Amino acid sequence: MTAKDQIRRVTLMAASLMLGACGSLIPGGGGSSAAPGSASLSARAPARPAVPVASAPQSRVPRGEEAGCLADLGATGARFDPLPDTYAAPGCNKLGTVQLMALASDSAPMSISNLGPVRCGVAKAFGDWARFGVDRAARQILGSPVARIETMGSYSCRNVAGTDVRSAHARAEAIDVSAFILADGRRIVLKRDWDGGDAATREFLRVVHKSACKRFGTVLGPEYNAAHEDHFHLEGTGAKFCR
């Protein structure tokens, strides 16, 4: 073999060795080795799909606002228990509700009868009305504080009478008040006393009706229609409608 052939053979062997070494290097890997094709498989692997997060119901009271309402309600001296959110039927739910056991006047608790779940904001308005609108009016006009407020309930999965529209009661946003029991034993009943009571009793009922209109969004009483001759319908805290 000539010297020229030897030089050509050595050159070919060196090139072959360099190509083999390049095939075992991972670019940017600092010279580390890996199984052939592993980097490209990893790059081609599809990303795992994101798990959808269920959103809270749109009608749900925000947690921060609800906590503030519960704190405000507690500060009035009312006794109550927060209730879990539930859905009963389309348009019927109890979201952000409480169960009121007692309210507070300036000097004593006031009991409540027949009251079910009610939205926290409505419960707060009810407590303020009972203390500042009802009890103080009873003391001033009738000479006795209020010991108990009788209701015809709050939550009920039903429509507005004669319509296919859900009542505010279906969302626990309304309370129907039918009577007031005074500490001296007198019982003031809307159906009987709105027109049939003595002058002081009639004045008391009209004063507390007017006071309710300042605190609730919708207030309906005996002068609205025959369906409300025996109670005050106290609803929400938004737009004002008072009859």
Short mmCIF file of C-alpha atoms in Angstrom, two decimals:
data_model
loop_
_atom_site.label_atom_id
_atom_site.label_comp_id
_atom_site.label_asym_id
_atom_site.label_seq_id
_atom_site.Cartn_x
_atom_site.Cartn_y
_atom_site.Cartn_z
CA MET A 1 0.00 0.00 0.00
CA THR A 2 1.39 3.37 -0.99
CA ALA A 3 1.74 6.25 1.46
CA LYS A 4 -1.00 8.05 -0.37
CA ASP A 5 -3.40 5.13 0.14
CA GLN A 6 -2.53 4.93 3.85
CA ILE A 7 -3.30 8.62 4.34
CA ARG A 8 -6.67 8.22 2.57
CA ARG A 9 -7.58 5.20 4.78
CA VAL A 10 -6.74 7.02 8.05
CA THR A 11 -8.77 10.05 6.96
CA LEU A 12 -11.85 7.91 6.19
CA MET A 13 -11.62 6.09 9.58
CA ALA A 14 -11.42 9.39 11.49
CA ALA A 15 -14.45 10.80 9.71
CA SER A 16 -16.42 7.65 10.47
CA LEU A 17 -15.59 7.87 14.20
CA MET A 18 -16.64 11.57 14.37
CA LEU A 19 -20.00 10.89 12.74
CA GLY A 20 -20.69 8.08 15.24
CA ALA A 21 -19.91 10.33 18.17
CA CYS A 22 -22.19 13.12 16.90
CA GLY A 23 -25.12 10.70 16.73
CA SER A 24 -24.91 10.00 20.48
CA LEU A 25 -24.97 13.69 21.59
CA ILE A 26 -28.15 15.63 22.55
CA PRO A 27 -27.92 19.26 21.49
CA GLY A 28 -27.76 21.52 24.52
CA GLY A 29 -27.54 18.54 26.86
CA GLY A 30 -23.99 19.14 28.02
CA GLY A 31 -22.80 16.00 26.29
CA SER A 32 -25.21 13.64 28.17
CA SER A 33 -26.47 10.63 26.28
CA ALA A 34 -30.08 9.47 25.93
CA ALA A 35 -31.99 6.75 24.16
CA PRO A 36 -32.22 7.44 20.43
CA GLY A 37 -35.34 9.43 19.59
CA SER A 38 -36.39 10.05 23.22
CA ALA A 39 -36.13 13.84 22.97
CA SER A 40 -38.28 14.01 19.85
CA LEU A 41 -40.98 11.74 21.41
CA SER A 42 -41.14 13.99 24.44
CA ALA A 43 -41.50 17.08 22.29
CA ARG A 44 -44.32 15.51 20.30
CA ALA A 45 -46.35 14.32 23.38
CA PRO A 46 -49.73 16.10 23.47
CA ALA A 47 -50.46 18.34 26.49
CA ARG A 48 -53.00 16.96 28.98
CA PRO A 49 -56.34 18.71 28.61
CA ALA A 50 -57.23 21.18 31.37
CA VAL A 51 -59.86 19.98 33.83
CA PRO A 52 -62.86 22.35 33.65
CA VAL A 53 -63.68 24.11 36.90
CA ALA A 54 -67.39 24.25 37.77
CA SER A 55 -68.56 27.79 38.27
CA ALA A 56 -70.71 28.81 41.21
CA PRO A 57 -74.41 29.42 40.51
CA GLN A 58 -74.96 32.96 39.22
CA SER A 59 -77.56 33.68 41.87
CA ARG A 60 -75.17 32.67 44.67
CA VAL A 61 -74.34 35.51 47.04
CA PRO A 62 -70.55 36.13 46.93
CA ARG A 63 -68.82 34.70 49.99
CA GLY A 64 -67.37 38.02 51.10
CA GLU A 65 -70.72 39.80 50.83
CA GLU A 66 -72.51 36.96 52.57
CA ALA A 67 -70.04 36.94 55.45
CA GLY A 68 -70.53 40.68 55.85
CA CYS A 69 -74.30 40.28 55.92
CA LEU A 70 -74.11 37.56 58.56
CA ALA A 71 -71.87 39.77 60.68
CA ASP A 72 -74.26 42.70 60.32
CA LEU A 73 -77.22 40.50 61.22
CA GLY A 74 -75.43 39.18 64.28
CA ALA A 75 -74.61 42.72 65.37
CA THR A 76 -78.34 43.51 65.60
CA GLY A 77 -78.72 40.97 68.40
CA ALA A 78 -80.74 38.55 66.29
CA ARG A 79 -80.45 34.81 66.95
CA PHE A 80 -80.14 32.74 63.79
CA ASP A 81 -78.44 29.82 62.06
CA PRO A 82 -76.94 30.02 58.55
CA LEU A 83 -78.44 27.39 56.26
CA PRO A 84 -76.88 25.37 53.40
CA ASP A 85 -77.69 26.33 49.83
CA THR A 86 -80.34 24.14 48.20
CA TYR A 87 -82.22 23.98 44.90
CA ALA A 88 -85.76 22.59 44.93
CA ALA A 89 -87.07 23.15 41.39
CA PRO A 90 -86.59 25.56 38.48
CA GLY A 91 -86.77 29.04 39.98
CA CYS A 92 -86.98 27.70 43.53
CA ASN A 93 -83.89 27.90 45.72
CA LYS A 94 -82.56 28.83 49.12
CA LEU A 95 -79.23 30.59 48.58
CA GLY A 96 -77.48 32.53 51.32
CA THR A 97 -80.37 31.99 53.73
CA VAL A 98 -80.67 31.92 57.50
CA GLN A 99 -83.14 30.55 60.00
CA LEU A 100 -84.18 33.36 62.34
CA MET A 101 -85.10 32.32 65.87
CA ALA A 102 -85.44 35.74 67.54
CA LEU A 103 -84.94 39.44 66.90
CA ALA A 104 -83.90 42.18 69.31
CA SER A 105 -85.64 45.35 70.37
CA ASP A 106 -83.98 48.17 72.28
CA SER A 107 -84.32 46.30 75.55
CA ALA A 108 -85.55 42.73 75.01
CA PRO A 109 -85.71 39.90 72.47
CA MET A 110 -88.70 39.52 70.16
CA SER A 111 -89.80 36.04 69.15
CA ILE A 112 -91.03 35.12 65.67
CA SER A 113 -93.58 32.50 64.71
CA ASN A 114 -93.85 30.33 61.61
CA LEU A 115 -90.81 31.78 59.84
CA GLY A 116 -88.77 29.54 57.53
CA PRO A 117 -85.54 30.17 55.61
CA VAL A 118 -85.00 33.74 54.45
CA ARG A 119 -82.22 35.49 52.53
CA CYS A 120 -79.71 37.14 54.83
CA GLY A 121 -80.27 40.65 53.44
CA VAL A 122 -84.04 40.36 53.90
CA ALA A 123 -83.51 39.00 57.42
CA LYS A 124 -81.35 42.03 58.25
CA ALA A 125 -84.02 44.42 56.92
CA PHE A 126 -86.66 42.52 58.88
CA GLY A 127 -84.68 42.80 62.11
CA ASP A 128 -84.13 46.54 61.65
CA TRP A 129 -87.80 47.09 60.82
CA ALA A 130 -88.93 45.07 63.86
CA ARG A 131 -86.74 47.09 66.19
CA PHE A 132 -86.90 50.63 64.84
CA GLY A 133 -90.22 50.57 62.99
CA VAL A 134 -92.45 48.14 64.90
CA ASP A 135 -91.35 47.99 68.51
CA ARG A 136 -90.74 51.70 68.90
CA ALA A 137 -94.09 52.51 67.27
CA ALA A 138 -95.85 50.09 69.60
CA ARG A 139 -94.25 51.70 72.65
CA GLN A 140 -95.12 55.20 71.50
CA ILE A 141 -98.63 54.62 70.12
CA LEU A 142 -99.91 51.62 72.09
CA GLY A 143 -97.90 51.97 75.30
CA SER A 144 -96.39 48.46 75.22
CA PRO A 145 -93.38 46.83 73.54
CA VAL A 146 -93.76 44.00 71.04
CA ALA A 147 -93.11 40.51 72.38
CA ARG A 148 -93.69 38.47 69.20
CA ILE A 149 -94.23 38.95 65.48
CA GLU A 150 -96.49 36.38 63.83
CA THR A 151 -95.80 35.48 60.22
CA MET A 152 -97.39 33.34 57.52
CA GLY A 153 -93.98 32.10 56.44
CA SER A 154 -91.17 33.02 54.08
CA TYR A 155 -89.85 30.39 51.66
CA SER A 156 -92.37 28.59 49.45
CA CYS A 157 -91.79 27.17 45.97
CA ARG A 158 -94.76 28.82 44.25
CA ASN A 159 -95.78 31.32 41.60
CA VAL A 160 -97.33 34.74 42.03
CA ALA A 161 -101.06 34.08 42.33
CA GLY A 162 -102.73 33.88 38.91
CA THR A 163 -99.47 33.97 36.95
CA ASP A 164 -96.69 31.68 35.75
CA VAL A 165 -94.03 33.92 37.34
CA ARG A 166 -92.14 32.66 40.36
CA SER A 167 -92.92 34.49 43.60
CA ALA A 168 -90.13 36.07 45.65
CA HIS A 169 -91.10 33.46 48.24
CA ALA A 170 -89.65 30.84 45.87
CA ARG A 171 -86.22 32.40 46.48
CA ALA A 172 -86.72 33.00 50.22
CA GLU A 173 -86.75 36.75 49.55
CA ALA A 174 -90.11 37.61 51.15
CA ILE A 175 -91.81 37.44 54.54
CA ASP A 176 -95.57 37.66 55.19
CA VAL A 177 -96.44 39.27 58.54
CA SER A 178 -99.96 38.76 59.89
CA ALA A 179 -100.01 39.93 63.54
CA PHE A 180 -98.13 41.50 66.45
CA ILE A 181 -98.29 40.31 70.07
CA LEU A 182 -97.62 43.02 72.64
CA ALA A 183 -95.91 42.44 75.98
CA ASP A 184 -99.16 43.37 77.76
CA GLY A 185 -100.96 40.50 76.00
CA ARG A 186 -102.78 42.39 73.26
CA ARG A 187 -102.80 40.80 69.80
CA ILE A 188 -102.93 43.15 66.82
CA VAL A 189 -104.21 41.28 63.75
CA LEU A 190 -104.04 42.84 60.28
CA LYS A 191 -107.20 41.26 58.87
CA ARG A 192 -109.29 42.36 61.84
CA ASP A 193 -107.61 45.57 62.94
CA TRP A 194 -106.49 47.36 59.75
CA ASP A 195 -109.96 48.85 59.46
CA GLY A 196 -111.74 47.41 62.51
CA GLY A 197 -109.36 48.25 65.33
CA ASP A 198 -109.50 51.30 67.55
CA ALA A 199 -107.89 54.54 66.40
CA ALA A 200 -104.53 53.84 68.07
CA THR A 201 -104.32 50.34 66.63
CA ARG A 202 -105.15 51.54 63.13
CA GLU A 203 -102.53 54.27 63.44
CA PHE A 204 -99.94 51.74 64.63
CA LEU A 205 -100.55 49.44 61.65
CA ARG A 206 -100.26 52.28 59.16
CA VAL A 207 -97.07 53.57 60.78
CA VAL A 208 -95.37 50.17 60.65
CA HIS A 209 -96.54 49.72 57.04
CA LYS A 210 -94.98 53.06 56.08
CA SER A 211 -91.82 52.16 57.97
CA ALA A 212 -91.57 48.86 56.08
CA CYS A 213 -91.65 50.74 52.79
CA LYS A 214 -88.40 52.46 53.78
CA ARG A 215 -86.55 49.18 54.35
CA PHE A 216 -87.91 46.65 51.86
CA GLY A 217 -88.01 46.72 48.08
CA THR A 218 -91.67 45.72 47.77
CA VAL A 219 -94.32 46.09 50.46
CA LEU A 220 -97.93 45.00 49.89
CA GLY A 221 -100.68 45.39 52.47
CA PRO A 222 -104.45 45.28 52.93
CA GLU A 223 -105.03 48.24 50.61
CA TYR A 224 -103.22 46.58 47.70
CA ASN A 225 -105.74 43.80 46.97
CA ALA A 226 -107.92 41.18 48.64
CA ALA A 227 -105.09 38.62 48.61
CA HIS A 228 -103.16 40.83 51.06
CA GLU A 229 -105.98 41.84 53.40
CA ASP A 230 -104.57 39.66 56.17
CA HIS A 231 -100.82 40.34 55.96
CA PHE A 232 -97.93 42.58 55.00
CA HIS A 233 -95.85 41.14 52.17
CA LEU A 234 -92.25 42.29 52.78
CA GLU A 235 -89.95 41.55 49.85
CA GLY A 236 -86.32 42.20 48.99
CA THR A 237 -84.31 45.35 49.50
CA GLY A 238 -84.01 46.75 45.96
CA ALA A 239 -86.41 48.77 43.82
CA LYS A 240 -89.24 50.40 45.75
CA PHE A 241 -92.90 49.49 45.35
CA CYS A 242 -95.17 50.29 48.28
CA ARG A 243 -98.92 49.70 48.38
#
